[in-house]
PDB file of C-alpha atoms in Angstrom:
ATOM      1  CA  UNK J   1     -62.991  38.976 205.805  1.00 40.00           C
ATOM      2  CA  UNK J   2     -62.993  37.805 209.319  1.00 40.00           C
ATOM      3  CA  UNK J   3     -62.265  40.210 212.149  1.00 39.00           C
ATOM      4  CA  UNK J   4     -60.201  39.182 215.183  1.00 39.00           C
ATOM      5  CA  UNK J   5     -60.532  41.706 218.062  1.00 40.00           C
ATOM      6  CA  UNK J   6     -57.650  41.822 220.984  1.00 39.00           C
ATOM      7  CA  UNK J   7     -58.149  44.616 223.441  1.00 37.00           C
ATOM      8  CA  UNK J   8     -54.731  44.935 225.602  1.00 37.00           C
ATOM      9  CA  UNK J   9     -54.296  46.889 228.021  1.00 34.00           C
ATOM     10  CA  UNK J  10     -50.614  46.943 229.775  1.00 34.00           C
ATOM     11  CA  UNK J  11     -49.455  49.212 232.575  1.00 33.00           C
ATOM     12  CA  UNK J  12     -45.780  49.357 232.792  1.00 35.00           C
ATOM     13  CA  UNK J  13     -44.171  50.059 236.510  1.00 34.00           C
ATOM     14  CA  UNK J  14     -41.078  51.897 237.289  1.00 35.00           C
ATOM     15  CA  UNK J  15     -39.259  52.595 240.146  1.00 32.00           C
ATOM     16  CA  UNK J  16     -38.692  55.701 242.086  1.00 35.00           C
ATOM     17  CA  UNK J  17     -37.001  57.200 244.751  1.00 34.00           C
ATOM     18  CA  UNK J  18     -38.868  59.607 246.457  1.00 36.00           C
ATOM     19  CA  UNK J  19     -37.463  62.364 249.776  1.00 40.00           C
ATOM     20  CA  UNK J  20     -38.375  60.911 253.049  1.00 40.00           C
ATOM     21  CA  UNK J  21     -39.484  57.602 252.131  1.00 40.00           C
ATOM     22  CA  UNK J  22     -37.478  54.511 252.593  1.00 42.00           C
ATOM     23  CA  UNK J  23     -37.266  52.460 249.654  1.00 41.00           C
ATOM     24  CA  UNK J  24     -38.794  52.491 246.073  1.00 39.00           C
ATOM     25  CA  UNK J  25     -42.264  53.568 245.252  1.00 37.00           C
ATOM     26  CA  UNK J  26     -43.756  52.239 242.212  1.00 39.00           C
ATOM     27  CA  UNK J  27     -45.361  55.122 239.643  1.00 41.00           C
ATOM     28  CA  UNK J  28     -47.961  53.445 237.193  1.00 43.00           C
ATOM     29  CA  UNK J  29     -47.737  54.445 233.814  1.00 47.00           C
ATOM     30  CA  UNK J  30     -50.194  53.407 231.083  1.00 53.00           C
ATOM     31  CA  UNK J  31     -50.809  52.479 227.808  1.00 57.00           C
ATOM     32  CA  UNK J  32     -54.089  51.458 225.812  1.00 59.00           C
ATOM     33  CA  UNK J  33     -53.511  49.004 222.524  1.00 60.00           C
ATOM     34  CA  UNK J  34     -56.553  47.762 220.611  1.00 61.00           C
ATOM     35  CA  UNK J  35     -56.535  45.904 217.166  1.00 61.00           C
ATOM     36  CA  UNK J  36     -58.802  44.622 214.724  1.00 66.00           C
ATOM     37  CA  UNK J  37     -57.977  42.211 212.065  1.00 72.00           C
ATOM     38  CA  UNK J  38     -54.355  39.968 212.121  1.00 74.00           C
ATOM     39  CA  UNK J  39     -50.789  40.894 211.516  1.00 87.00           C
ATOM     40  CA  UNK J  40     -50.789  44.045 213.287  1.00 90.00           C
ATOM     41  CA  UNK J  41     -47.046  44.583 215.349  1.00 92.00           C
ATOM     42  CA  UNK J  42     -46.854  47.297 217.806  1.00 91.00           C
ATOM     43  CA  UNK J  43     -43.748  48.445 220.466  1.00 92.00           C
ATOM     44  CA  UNK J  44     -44.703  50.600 222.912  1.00 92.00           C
ATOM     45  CA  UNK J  45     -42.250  51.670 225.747  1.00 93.00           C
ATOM     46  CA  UNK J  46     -42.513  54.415 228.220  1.00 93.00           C
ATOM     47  CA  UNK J  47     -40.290  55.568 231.008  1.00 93.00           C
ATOM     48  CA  UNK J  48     -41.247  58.502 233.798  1.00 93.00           C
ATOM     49  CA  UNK J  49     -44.454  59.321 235.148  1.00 93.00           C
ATOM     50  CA  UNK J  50     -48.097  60.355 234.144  1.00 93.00           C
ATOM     51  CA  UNK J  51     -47.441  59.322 230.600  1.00 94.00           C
ATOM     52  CA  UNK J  52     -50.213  57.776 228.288  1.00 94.00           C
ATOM     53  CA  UNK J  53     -50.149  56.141 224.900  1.00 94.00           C
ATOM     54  CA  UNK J  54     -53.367  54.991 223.131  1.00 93.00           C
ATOM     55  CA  UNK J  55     -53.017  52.924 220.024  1.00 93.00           C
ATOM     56  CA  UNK J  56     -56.025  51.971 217.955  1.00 92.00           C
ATOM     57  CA  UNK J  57     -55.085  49.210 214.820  1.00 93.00           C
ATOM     58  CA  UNK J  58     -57.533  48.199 212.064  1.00 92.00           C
ATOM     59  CA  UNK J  59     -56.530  46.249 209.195  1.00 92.00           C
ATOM     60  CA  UNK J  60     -53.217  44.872 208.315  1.00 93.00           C
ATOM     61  CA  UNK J  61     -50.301  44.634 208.260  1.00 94.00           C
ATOM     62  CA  UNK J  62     -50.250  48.414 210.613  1.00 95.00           C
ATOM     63  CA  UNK J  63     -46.544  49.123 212.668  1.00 96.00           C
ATOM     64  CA  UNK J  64     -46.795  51.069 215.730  1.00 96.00           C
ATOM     65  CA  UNK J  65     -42.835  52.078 217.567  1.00 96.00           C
ATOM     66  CA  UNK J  66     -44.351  54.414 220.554  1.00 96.00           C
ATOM     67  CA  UNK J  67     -41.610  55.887 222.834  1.00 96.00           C
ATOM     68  CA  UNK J  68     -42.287  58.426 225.601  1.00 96.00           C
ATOM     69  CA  UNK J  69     -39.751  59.467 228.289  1.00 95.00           C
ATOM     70  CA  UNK J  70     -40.305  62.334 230.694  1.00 95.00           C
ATOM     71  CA  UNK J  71     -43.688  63.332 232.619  1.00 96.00           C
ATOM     72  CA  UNK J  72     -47.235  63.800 231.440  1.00 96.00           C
ATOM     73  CA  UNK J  73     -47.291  62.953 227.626  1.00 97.00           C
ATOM     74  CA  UNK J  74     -50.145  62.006 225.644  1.00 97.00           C
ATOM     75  CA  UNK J  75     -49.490  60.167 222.435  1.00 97.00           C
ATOM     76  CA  UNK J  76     -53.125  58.932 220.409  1.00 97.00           C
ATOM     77  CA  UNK J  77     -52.042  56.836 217.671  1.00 97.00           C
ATOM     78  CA  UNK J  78     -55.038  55.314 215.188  1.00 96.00           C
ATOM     79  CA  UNK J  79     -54.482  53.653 211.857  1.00 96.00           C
ATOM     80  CA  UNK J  80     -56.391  52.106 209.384  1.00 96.00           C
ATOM     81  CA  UNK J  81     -55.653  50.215 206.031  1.00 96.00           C
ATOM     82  CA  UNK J  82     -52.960  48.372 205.170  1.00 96.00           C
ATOM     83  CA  UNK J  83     -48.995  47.870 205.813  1.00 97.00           C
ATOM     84  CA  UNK J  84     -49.180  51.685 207.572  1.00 98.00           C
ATOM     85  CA  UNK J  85     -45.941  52.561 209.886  1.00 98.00           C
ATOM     86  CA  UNK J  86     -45.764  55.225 212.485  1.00 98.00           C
ATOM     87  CA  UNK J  87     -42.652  55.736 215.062  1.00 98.00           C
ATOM     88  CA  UNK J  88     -43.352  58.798 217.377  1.00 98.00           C
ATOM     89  CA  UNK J  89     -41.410  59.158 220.277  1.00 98.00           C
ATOM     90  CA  UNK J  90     -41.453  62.358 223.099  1.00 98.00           C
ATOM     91  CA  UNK J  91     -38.918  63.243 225.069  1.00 98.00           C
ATOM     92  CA  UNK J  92     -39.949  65.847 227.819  1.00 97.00           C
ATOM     93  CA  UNK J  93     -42.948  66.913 229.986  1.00 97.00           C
ATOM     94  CA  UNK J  94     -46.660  67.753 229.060  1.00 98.00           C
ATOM     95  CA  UNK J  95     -46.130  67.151 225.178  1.00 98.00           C
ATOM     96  CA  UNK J  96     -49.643  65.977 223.162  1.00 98.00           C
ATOM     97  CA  UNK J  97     -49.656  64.171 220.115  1.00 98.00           C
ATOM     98  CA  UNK J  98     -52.686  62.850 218.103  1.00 98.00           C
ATOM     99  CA  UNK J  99     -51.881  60.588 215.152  1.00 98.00           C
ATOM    100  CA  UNK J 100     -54.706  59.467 212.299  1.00 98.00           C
ATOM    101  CA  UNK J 101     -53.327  57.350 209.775  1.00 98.00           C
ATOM    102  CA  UNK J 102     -55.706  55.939 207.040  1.00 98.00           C
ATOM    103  CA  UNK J 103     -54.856  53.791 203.811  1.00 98.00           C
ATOM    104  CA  UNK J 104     -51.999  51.491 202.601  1.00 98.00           C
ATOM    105  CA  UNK J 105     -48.034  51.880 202.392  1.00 98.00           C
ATOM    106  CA  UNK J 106     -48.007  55.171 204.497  1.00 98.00           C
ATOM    107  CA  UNK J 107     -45.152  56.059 206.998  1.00 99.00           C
ATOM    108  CA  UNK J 108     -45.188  58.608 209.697  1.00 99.00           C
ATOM    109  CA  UNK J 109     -42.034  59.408 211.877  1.00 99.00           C
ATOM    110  CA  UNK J 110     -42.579  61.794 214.635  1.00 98.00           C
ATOM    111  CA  UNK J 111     -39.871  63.328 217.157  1.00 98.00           C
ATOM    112  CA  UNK J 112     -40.739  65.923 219.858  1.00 98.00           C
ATOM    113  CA  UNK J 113     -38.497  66.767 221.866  1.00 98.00           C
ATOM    114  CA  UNK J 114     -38.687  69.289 224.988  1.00 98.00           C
ATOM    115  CA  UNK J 115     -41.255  70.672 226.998  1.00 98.00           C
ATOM    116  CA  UNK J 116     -44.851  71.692 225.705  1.00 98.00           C
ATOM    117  CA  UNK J 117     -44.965  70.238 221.778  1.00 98.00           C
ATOM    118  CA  UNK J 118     -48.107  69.996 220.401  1.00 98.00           C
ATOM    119  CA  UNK J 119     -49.651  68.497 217.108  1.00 98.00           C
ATOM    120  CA  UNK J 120     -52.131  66.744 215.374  1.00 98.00           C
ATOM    121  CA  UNK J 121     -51.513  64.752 211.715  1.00 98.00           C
ATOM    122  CA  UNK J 122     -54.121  63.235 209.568  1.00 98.00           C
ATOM    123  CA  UNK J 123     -52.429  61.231 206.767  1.00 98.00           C
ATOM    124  CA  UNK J 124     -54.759  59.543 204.243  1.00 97.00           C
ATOM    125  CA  UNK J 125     -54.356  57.417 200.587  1.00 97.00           C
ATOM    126  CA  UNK J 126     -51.196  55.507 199.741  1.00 98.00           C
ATOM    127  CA  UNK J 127     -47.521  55.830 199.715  1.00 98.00           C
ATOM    128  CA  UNK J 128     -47.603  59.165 201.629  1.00 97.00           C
ATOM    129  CA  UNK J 129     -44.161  59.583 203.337  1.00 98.00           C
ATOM    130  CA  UNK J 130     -43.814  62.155 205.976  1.00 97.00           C
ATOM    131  CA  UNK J 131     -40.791  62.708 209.159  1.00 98.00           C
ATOM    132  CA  UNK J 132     -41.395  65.840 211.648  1.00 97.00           C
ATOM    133  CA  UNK J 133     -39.143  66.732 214.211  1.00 97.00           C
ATOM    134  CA  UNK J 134     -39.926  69.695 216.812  1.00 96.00           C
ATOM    135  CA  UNK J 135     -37.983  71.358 219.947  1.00 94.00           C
ATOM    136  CA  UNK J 136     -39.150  73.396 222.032  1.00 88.00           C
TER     137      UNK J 136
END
């Protein structure tokens, strides 16, 4: 099996208005997206400020759908195997969460939504299915 190896990374600008200053001031948001192998599709969108998404891919056929809006999230998405989907998407300020996905046919969905959510998920062998949803 040959290995292809992209490493991405993509910083996504918004504008701002800030008191006092005339005109728009651009706030730098980031995201991290490495892959390994072919056939990997990931969506990553982020609006606000101080957010960071970090996707790791190896294998095939993997999904990523990352969505953060609000201020200082963290989102760590990693997946391994084959024909894996996660969609995770924060909605708030300061939420973490750290994703491990490992073997073939699995599906995550993640929601957090609020201020201060927290959580870690390690999903491993085949045709797990699994949707969390938390407020705070």
């Amino acid at each position: 099996m040959t290995f292809l190896k992209q490493l991405l990374t993509a910083t996504v600008v918004m504008l701002v208005s800030l008191p006092g200053v005339a005109g728009d001031i651009p706030v730098a948001l980031a995201g991290l997206l490495e892959r390994q192998s072919l056939a990997n599709h990931a969506e990553i969108a982020q609006l606000g400020s101080y957010n960071l998404t970090s996707l790791a891919q190896a294998g095939e056929q993997n999904y990523a759908y990352l969505t953060q809006f609000g201020l200082e999230n963290t989102l760590t998405v990693e997946q391994q195997g084959f024909n894996n989907s996660v969609t995770a998407e924060q909605s708030g300020r300061s939420n973490s969460a750290t994703i491990l996905q490992v073997g073939a046919n699995n599906v995550i969905q993640l929601q957090q939504l609020g201020d201060g959510n927290s959580i870690t998920i390690q999903q491993t062998g085949a045709a797990a299915e699994m949707s969390i949803t938390q407020f705070k």
